PDB file of C-alpha atoms in Angstrom:
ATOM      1  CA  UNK A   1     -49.180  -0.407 -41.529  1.00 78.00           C
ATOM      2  CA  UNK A   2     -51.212   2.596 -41.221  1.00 91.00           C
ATOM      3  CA  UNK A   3     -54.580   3.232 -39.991  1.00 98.00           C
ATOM      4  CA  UNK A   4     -57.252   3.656 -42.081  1.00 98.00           C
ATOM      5  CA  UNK A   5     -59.939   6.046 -41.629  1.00 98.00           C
ATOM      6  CA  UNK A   6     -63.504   5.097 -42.594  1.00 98.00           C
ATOM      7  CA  UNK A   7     -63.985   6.526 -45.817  1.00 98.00           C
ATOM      8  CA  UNK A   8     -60.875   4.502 -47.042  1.00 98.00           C
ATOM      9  CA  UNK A   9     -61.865   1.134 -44.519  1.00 98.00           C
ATOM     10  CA  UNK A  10     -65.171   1.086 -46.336  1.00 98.00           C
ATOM     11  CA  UNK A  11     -63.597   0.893 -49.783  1.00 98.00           C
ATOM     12  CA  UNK A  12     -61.184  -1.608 -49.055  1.00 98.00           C
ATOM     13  CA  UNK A  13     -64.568  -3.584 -47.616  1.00 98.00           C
ATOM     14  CA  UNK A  14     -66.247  -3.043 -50.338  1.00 97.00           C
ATOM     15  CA  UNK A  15     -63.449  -4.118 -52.774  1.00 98.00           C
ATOM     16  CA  UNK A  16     -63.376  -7.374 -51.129  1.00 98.00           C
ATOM     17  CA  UNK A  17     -67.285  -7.499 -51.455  1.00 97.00           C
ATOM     18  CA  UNK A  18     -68.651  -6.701 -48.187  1.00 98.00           C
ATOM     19  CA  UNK A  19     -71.382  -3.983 -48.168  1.00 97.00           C
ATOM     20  CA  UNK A  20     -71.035  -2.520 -44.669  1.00 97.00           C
ATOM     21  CA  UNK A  21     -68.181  -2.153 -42.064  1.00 97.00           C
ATOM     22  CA  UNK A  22     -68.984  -3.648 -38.139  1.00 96.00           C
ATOM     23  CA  UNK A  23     -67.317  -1.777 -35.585  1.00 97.00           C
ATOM     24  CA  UNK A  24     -66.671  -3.459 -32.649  1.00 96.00           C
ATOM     25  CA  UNK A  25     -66.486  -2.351 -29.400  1.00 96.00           C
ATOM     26  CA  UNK A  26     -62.929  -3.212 -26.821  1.00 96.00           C
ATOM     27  CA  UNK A  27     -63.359  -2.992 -23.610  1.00 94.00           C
ATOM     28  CA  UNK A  28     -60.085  -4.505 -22.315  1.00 94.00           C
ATOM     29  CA  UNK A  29     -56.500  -5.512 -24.395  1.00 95.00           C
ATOM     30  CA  UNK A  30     -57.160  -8.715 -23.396  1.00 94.00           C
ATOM     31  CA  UNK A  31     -59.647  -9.185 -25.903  1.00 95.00           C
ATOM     32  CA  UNK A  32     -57.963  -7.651 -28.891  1.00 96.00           C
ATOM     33  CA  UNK A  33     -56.429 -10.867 -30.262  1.00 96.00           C
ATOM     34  CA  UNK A  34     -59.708 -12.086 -30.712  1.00 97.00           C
ATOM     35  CA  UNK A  35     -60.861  -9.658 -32.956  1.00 98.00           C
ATOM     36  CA  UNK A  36     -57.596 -10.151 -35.039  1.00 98.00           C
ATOM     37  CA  UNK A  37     -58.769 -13.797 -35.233  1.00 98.00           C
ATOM     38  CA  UNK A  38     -62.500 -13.148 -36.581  1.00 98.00           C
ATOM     39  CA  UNK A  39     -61.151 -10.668 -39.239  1.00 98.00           C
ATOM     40  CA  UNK A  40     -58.286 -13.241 -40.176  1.00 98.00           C
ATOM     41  CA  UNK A  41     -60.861 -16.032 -40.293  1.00 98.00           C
ATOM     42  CA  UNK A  42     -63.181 -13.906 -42.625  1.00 98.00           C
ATOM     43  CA  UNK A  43     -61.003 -11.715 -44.864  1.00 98.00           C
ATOM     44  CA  UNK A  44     -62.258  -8.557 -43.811  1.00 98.00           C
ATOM     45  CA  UNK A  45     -61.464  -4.833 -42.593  1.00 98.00           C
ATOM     46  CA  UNK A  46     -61.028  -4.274 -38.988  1.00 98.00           C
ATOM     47  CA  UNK A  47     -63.028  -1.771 -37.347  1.00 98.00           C
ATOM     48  CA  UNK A  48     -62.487  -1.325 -33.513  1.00 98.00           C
ATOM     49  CA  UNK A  49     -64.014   1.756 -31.558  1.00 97.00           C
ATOM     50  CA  UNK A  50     -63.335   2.720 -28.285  1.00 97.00           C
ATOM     51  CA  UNK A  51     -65.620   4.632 -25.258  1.00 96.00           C
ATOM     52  CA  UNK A  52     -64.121   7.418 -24.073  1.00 95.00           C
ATOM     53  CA  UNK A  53     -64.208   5.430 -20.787  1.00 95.00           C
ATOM     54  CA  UNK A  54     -62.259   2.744 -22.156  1.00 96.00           C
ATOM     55  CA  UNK A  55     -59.858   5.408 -23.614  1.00 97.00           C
ATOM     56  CA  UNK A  56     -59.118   6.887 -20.343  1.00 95.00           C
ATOM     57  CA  UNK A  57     -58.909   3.063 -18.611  1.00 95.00           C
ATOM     58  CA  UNK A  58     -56.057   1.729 -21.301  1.00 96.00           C
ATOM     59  CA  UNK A  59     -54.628   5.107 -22.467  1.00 97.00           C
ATOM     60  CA  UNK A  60     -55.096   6.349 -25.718  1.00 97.00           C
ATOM     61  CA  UNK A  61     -51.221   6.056 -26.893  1.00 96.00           C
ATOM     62  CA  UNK A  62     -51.200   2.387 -25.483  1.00 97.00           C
ATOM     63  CA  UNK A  63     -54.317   1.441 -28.120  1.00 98.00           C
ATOM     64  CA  UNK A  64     -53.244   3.096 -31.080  1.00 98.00           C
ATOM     65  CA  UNK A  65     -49.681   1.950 -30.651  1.00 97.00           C
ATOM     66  CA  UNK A  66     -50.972  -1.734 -30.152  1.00 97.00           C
ATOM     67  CA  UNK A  67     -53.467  -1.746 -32.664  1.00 98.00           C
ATOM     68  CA  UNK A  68     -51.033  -0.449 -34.813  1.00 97.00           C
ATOM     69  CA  UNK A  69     -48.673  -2.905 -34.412  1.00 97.00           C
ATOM     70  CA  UNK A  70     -51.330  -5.961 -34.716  1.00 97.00           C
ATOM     71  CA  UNK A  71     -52.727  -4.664 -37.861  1.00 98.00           C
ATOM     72  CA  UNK A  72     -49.067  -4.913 -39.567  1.00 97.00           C
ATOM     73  CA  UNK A  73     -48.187  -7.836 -37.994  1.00 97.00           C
ATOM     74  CA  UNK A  74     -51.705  -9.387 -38.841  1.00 97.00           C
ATOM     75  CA  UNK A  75     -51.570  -7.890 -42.335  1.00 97.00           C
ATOM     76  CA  UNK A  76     -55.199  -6.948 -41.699  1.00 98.00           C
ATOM     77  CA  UNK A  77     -56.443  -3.156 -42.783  1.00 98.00           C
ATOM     78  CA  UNK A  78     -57.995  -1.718 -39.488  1.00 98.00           C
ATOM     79  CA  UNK A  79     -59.397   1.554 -38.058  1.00 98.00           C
ATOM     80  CA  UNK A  80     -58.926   2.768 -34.592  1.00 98.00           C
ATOM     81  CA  UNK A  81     -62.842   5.164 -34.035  1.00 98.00           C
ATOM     82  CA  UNK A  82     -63.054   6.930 -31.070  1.00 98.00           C
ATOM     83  CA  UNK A  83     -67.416   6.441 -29.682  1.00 96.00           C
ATOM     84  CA  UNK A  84     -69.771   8.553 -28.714  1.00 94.00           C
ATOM     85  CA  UNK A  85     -68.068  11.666 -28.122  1.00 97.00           C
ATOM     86  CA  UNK A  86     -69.427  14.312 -26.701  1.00 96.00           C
ATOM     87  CA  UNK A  87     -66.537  16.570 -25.280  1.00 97.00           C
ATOM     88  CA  UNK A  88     -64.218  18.748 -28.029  1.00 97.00           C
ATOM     89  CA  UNK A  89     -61.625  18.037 -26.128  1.00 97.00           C
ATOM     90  CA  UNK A  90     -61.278  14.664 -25.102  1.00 97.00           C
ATOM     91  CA  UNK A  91     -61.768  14.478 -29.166  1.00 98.00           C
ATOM     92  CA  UNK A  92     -58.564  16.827 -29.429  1.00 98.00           C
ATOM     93  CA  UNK A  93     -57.029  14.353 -27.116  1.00 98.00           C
ATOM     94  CA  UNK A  94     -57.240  11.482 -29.275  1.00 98.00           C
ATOM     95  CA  UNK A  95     -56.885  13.023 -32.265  1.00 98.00           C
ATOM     96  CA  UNK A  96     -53.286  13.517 -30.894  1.00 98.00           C
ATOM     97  CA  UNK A  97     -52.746   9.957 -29.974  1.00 97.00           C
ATOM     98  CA  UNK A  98     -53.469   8.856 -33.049  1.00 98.00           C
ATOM     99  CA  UNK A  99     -57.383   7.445 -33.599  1.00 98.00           C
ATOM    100  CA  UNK A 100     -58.080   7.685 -36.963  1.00 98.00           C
ATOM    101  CA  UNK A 101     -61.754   8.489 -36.847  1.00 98.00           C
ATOM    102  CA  UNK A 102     -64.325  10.154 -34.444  1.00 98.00           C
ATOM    103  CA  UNK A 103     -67.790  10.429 -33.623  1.00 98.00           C
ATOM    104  CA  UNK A 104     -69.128  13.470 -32.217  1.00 98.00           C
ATOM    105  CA  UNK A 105     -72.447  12.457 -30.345  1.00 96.00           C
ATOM    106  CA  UNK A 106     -74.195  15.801 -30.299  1.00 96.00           C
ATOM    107  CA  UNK A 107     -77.586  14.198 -30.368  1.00 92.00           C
ATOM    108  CA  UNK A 108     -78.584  15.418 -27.119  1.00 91.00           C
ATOM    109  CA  UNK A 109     -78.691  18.981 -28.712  1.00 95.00           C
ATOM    110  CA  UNK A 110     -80.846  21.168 -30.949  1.00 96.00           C
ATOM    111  CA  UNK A 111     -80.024  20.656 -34.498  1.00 96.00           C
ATOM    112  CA  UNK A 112     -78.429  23.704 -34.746  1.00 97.00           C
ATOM    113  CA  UNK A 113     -76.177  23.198 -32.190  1.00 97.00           C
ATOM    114  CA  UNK A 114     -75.203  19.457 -33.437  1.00 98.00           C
ATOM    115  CA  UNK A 115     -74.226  21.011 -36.513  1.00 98.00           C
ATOM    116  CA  UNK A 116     -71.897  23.840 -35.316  1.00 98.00           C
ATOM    117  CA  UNK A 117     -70.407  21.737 -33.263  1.00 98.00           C
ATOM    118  CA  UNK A 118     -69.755  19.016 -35.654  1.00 98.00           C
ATOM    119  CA  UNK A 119     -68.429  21.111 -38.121  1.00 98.00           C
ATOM    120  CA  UNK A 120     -66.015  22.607 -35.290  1.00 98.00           C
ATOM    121  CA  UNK A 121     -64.780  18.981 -35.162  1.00 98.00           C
ATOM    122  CA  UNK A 122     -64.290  17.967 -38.515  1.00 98.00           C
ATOM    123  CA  UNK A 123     -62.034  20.980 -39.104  1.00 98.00           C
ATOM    124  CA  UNK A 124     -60.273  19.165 -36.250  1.00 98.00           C
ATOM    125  CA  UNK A 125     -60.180  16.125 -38.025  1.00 98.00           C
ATOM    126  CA  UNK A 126     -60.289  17.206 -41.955  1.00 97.00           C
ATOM    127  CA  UNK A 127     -56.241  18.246 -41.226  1.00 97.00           C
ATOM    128  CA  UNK A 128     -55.287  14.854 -40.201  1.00 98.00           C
ATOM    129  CA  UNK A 129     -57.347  13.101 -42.307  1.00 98.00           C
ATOM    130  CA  UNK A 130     -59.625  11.429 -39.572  1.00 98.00           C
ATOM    131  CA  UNK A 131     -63.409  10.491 -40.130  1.00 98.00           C
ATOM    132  CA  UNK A 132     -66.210  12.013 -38.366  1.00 98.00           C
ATOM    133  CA  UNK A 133     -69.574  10.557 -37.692  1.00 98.00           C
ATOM    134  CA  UNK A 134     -72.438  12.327 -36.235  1.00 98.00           C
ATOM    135  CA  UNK A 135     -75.362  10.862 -34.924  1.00 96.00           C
ATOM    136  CA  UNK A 136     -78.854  12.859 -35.368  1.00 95.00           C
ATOM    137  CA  UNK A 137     -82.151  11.656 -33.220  1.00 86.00           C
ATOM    138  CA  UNK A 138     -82.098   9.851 -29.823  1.00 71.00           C
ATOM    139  CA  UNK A 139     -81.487   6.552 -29.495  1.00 63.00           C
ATOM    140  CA  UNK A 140     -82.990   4.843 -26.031  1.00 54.00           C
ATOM    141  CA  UNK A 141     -81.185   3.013 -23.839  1.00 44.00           C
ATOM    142  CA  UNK A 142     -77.735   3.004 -22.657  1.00 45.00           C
ATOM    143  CA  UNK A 143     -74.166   3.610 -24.177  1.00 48.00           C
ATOM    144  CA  UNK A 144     -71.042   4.109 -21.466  1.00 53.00           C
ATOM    145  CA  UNK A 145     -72.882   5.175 -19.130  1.00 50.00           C
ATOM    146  CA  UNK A 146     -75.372   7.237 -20.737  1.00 50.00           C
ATOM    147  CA  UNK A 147     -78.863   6.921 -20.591  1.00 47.00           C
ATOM    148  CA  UNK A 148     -81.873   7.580 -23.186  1.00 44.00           C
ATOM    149  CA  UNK A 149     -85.014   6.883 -21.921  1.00 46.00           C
ATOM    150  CA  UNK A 150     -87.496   5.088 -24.372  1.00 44.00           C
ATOM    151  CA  UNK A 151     -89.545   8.007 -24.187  1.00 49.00           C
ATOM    152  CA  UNK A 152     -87.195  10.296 -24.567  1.00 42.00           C
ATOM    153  CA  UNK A 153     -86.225   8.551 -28.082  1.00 55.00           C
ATOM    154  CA  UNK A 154     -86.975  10.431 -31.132  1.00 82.00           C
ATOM    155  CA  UNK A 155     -86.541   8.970 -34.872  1.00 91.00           C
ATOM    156  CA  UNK A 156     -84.243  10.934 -37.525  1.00 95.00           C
ATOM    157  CA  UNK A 157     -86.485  12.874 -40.135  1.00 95.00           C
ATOM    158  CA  UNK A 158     -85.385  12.444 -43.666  1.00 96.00           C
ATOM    159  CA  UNK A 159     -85.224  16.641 -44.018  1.00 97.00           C
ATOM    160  CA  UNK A 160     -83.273  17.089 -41.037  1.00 97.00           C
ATOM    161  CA  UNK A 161     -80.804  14.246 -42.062  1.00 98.00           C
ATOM    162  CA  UNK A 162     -80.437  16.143 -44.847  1.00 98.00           C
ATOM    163  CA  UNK A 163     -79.789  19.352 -43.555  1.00 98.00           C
ATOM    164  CA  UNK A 164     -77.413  17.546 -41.279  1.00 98.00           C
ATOM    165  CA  UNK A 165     -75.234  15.925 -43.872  1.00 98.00           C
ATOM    166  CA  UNK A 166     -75.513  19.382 -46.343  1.00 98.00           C
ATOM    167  CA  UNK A 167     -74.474  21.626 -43.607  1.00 98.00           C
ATOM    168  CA  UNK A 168     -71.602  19.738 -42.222  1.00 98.00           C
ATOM    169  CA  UNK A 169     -70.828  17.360 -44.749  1.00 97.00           C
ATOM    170  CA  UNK A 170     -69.782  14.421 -42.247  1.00 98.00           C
ATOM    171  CA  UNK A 171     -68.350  11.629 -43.563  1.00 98.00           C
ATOM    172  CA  UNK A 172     -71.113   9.246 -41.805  1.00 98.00           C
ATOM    173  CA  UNK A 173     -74.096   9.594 -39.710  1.00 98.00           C
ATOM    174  CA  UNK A 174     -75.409   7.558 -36.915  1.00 97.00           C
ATOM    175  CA  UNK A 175     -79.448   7.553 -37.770  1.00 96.00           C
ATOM    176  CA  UNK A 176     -82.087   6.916 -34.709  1.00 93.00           C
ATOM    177  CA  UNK A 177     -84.745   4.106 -37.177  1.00 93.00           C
ATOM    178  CA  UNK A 178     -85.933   2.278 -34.216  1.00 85.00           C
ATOM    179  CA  UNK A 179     -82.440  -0.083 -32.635  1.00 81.00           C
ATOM    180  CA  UNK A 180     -81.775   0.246 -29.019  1.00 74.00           C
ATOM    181  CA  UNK A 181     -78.112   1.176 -27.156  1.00 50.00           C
ATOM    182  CA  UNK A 182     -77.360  -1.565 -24.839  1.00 49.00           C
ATOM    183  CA  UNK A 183     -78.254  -5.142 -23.546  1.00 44.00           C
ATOM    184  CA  UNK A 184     -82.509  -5.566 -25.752  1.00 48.00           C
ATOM    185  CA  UNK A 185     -84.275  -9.012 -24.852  1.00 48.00           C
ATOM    186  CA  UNK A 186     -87.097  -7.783 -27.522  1.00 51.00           C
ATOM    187  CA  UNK A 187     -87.014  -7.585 -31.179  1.00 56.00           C
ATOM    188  CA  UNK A 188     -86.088  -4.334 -32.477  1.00 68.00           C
ATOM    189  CA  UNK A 189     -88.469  -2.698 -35.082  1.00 76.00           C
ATOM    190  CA  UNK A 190     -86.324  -1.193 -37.641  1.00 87.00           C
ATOM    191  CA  UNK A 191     -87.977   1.313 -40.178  1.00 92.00           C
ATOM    192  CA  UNK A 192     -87.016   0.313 -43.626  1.00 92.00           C
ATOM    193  CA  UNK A 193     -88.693   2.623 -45.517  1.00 94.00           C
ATOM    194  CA  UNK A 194     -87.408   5.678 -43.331  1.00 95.00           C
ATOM    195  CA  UNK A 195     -84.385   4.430 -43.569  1.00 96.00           C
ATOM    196  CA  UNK A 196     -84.220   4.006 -47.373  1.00 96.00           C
ATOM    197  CA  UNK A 197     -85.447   7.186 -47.492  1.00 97.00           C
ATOM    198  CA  UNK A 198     -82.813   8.855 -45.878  1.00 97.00           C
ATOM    199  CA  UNK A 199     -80.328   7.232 -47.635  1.00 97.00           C
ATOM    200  CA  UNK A 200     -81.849   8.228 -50.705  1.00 97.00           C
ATOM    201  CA  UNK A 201     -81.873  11.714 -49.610  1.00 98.00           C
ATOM    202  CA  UNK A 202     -78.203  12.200 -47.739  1.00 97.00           C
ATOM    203  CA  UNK A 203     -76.068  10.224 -50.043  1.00 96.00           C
ATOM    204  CA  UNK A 204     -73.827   9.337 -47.338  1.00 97.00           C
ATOM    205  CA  UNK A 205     -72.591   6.093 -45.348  1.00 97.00           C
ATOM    206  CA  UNK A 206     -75.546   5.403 -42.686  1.00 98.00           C
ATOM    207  CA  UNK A 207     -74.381   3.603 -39.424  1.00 97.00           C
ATOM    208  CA  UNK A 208     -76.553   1.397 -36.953  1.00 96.00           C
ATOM    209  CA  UNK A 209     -75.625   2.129 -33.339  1.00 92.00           C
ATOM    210  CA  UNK A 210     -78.068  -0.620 -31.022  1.00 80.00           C
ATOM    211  CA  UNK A 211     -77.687  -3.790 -32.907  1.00 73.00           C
ATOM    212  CA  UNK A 212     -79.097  -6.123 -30.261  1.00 71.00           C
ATOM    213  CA  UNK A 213     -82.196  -7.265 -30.611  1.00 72.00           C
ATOM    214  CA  UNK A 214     -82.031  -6.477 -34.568  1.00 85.00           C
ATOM    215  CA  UNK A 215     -83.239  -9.864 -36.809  1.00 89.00           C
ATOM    216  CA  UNK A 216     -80.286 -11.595 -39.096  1.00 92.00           C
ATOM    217  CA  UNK A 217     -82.966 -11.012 -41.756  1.00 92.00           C
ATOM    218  CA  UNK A 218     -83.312  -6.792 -40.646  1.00 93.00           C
ATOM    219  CA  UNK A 219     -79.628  -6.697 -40.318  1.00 94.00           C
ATOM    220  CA  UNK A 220     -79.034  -7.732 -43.902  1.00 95.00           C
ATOM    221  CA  UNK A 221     -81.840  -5.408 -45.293  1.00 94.00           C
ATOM    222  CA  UNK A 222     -80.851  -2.731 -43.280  1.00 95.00           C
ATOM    223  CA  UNK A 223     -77.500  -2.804 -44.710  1.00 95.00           C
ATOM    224  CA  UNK A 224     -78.615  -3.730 -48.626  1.00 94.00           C
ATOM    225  CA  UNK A 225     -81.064   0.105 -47.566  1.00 93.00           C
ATOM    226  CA  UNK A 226     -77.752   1.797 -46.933  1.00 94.00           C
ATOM    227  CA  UNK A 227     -76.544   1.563 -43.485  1.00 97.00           C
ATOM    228  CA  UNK A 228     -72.527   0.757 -44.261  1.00 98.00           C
ATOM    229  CA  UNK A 229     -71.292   0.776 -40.494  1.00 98.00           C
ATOM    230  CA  UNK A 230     -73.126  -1.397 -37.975  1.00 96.00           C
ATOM    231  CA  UNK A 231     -71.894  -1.072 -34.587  1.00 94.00           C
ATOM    232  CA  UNK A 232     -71.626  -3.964 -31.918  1.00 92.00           C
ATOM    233  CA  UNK A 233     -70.482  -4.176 -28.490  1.00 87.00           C
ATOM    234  CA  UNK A 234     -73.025  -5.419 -25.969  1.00 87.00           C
ATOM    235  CA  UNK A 235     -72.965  -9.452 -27.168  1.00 89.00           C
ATOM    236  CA  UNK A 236     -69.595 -10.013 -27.194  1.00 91.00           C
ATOM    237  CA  UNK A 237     -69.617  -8.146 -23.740  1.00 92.00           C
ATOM    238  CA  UNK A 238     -71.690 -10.216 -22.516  1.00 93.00           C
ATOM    239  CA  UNK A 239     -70.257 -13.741 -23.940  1.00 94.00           C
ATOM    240  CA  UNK A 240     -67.045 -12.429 -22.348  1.00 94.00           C
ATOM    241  CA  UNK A 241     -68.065 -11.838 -19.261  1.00 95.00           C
ATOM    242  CA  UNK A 242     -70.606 -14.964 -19.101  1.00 96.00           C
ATOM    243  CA  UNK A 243     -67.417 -17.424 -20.105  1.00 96.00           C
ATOM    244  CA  UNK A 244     -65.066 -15.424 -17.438  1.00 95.00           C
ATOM    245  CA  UNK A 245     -67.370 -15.975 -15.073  1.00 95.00           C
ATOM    246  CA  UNK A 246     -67.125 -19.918 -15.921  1.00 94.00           C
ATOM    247  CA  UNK A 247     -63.949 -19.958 -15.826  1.00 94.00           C
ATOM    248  CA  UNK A 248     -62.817 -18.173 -12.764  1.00 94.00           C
ATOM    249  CA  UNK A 249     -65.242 -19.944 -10.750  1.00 92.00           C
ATOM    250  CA  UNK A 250     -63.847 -23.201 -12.142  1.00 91.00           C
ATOM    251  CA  UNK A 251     -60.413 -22.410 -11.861  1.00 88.00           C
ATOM    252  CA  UNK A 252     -57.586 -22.625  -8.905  1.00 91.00           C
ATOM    253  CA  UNK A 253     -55.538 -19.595  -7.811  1.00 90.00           C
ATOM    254  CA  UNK A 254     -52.401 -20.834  -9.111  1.00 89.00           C
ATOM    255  CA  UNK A 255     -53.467 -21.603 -12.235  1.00 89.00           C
ATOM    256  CA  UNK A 256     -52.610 -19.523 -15.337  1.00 91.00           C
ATOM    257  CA  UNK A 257     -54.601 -16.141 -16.591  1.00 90.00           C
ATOM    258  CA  UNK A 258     -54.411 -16.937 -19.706  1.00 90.00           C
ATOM    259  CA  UNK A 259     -56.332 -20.187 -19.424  1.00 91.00           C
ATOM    260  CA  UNK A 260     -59.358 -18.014 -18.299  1.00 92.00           C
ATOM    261  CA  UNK A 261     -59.434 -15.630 -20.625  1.00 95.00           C
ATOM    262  CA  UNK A 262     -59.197 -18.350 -23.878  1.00 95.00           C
ATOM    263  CA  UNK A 263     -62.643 -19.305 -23.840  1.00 95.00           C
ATOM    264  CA  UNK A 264     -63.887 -15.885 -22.979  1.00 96.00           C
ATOM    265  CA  UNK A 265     -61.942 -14.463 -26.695  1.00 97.00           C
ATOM    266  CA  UNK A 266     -63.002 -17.486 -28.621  1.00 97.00           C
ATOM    267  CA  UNK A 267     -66.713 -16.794 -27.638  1.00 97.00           C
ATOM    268  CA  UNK A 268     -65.765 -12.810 -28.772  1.00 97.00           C
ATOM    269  CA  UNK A 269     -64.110 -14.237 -32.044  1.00 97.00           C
ATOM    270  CA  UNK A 270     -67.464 -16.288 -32.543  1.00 97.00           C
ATOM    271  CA  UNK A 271     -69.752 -13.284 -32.096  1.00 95.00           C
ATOM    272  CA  UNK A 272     -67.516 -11.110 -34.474  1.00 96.00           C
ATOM    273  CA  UNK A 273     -67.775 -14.026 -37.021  1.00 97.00           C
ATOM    274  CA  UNK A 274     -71.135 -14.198 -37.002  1.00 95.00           C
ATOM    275  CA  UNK A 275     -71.970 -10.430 -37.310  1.00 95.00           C
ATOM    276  CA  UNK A 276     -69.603  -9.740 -40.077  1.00 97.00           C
ATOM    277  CA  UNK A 277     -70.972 -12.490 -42.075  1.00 96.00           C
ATOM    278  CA  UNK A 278     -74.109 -10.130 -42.175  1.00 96.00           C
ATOM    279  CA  UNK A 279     -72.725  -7.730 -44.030  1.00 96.00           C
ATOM    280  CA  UNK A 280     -71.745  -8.926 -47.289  1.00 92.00           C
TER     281      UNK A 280
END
């Protein structure tokens, strides 16, 4: 089976009548099966996306050739998104392994920049028929090692979204509407109405990067306002590591890997369960 880019992962979503994609973060192959499982158990698309730090810790080849093969043997539709992105040619790099979609994270720029830039990468990508996402406005907190401070957080503007999506014409944008990268113990404040407003204005996919911390009851309004790719990586990080911890400490040294790790996926299978049934 092939992998699917975005624009075609969200249709297939939407055709079995889910109105948003999650995209869910590996950190380790040990954990793959489990996201198998939760997309098995719920009949949907299969959206995994990788750091570049990840990328570089497994291998690209490695993840595309395994994800490959579990989507065919699985039977499950699945796309294989390279996150947060910020060097051209790290992006060239996977682009040759295989990923099937990108994000460029040229947030940290001026507006002008971001946009050259992205459009450098989606004639990359256009070719090989890979997605790109953007992401416009800062998002606080932290993501693979980089940091936002809170202060240094600005919200996307509804005209420079705009301009964004006219000038490049990216095939989704990652919008800054008040979420959080990282491990949040607060409640998020998202901002509907901006966020309906840009997606009145852009016309195209909206994703949420910083779910943590976002209400069941936000989640499912944010994605009825327009936002059609949610990402999430920090809870199932942290149930993995929480049960592996158990485990180990439990455990004796000739026991069996495997029997630590099998709580740890369940708990990830659990999380992905939960989060995807958000976003029908």
């Amino acid at each position: 089976m092939k992998l699917y880019n975005f624009t075609d992962l969200l249709q297939v979503a939407k055709q079995r009548e889910f109105k948003a994609l999650g995209s869910f973060n590996l950190h380790c192959l040990e954990m793959l099966p489990a996201f198998f499982k939760a997309a098995e158990k719920t009949n949907s698309p299969l959206m995994i996306q990788i750091s570049t730090g990840t990328a570089k810790y497994l291998g690209h080849k490695l993840l595309v050739d395994a994800i490959r093969s579990l989507s065919e043997s699985r039977n499950v539709p699945t796309c294989l998104h390279l996150d947060h992105c910020s060097d051209l040619d790290a992006i060239q790099t996977a682009l040759d392994a295989g990923f099937s979609s990108i994000m460029y994270d040229g947030s940290h720029l001026s507006i002008e920049e971001n946009i050259a830039n992205t459009r450098r990468v989606i004639d990359m990508a256009r070719p090989l028929q890979v997605s790109v996402e953007a992401e416009l406005g800062a998002i606080g907190g932290s993501e693979d090692g980089k940091e936002v401070e809170m202060n240094d957080a600005s919200f996307t503007t509804v005209d420079d979204a705009k301009r964004f999506v006219d000038e490049t014409g990216v095939d989704m944008l990652a919008i800054s509407i008040g979420t959080v990268h990282g491990l949040y113990t607060g409640k998020a404040h998202i901002q509907h109405q901006r966020l309906a407003d840009i997606t009145e204005a852009t016309k195209t996919p909206l994703v949420l990067h910083g779910g943590t911390g976002v209400s069941d009851e936000d989640m499912r309004l944010a994605v009825r306002s327009g936002i059609e790719k949610v990402n999430v990586g920090t809870e199932m990080n942290v149930q993995w590591v929480a049960n592996c911890k158990q485990t180990f400490e439990k455990g004796k040294v000739n026991d069996s890997v495997r029997n630590f790790l099998v709580p740890a996926n369940d708990a990830v299978t659990n999380v992905l369960v939960e989060k995807i049934s958000l976003f029908r």
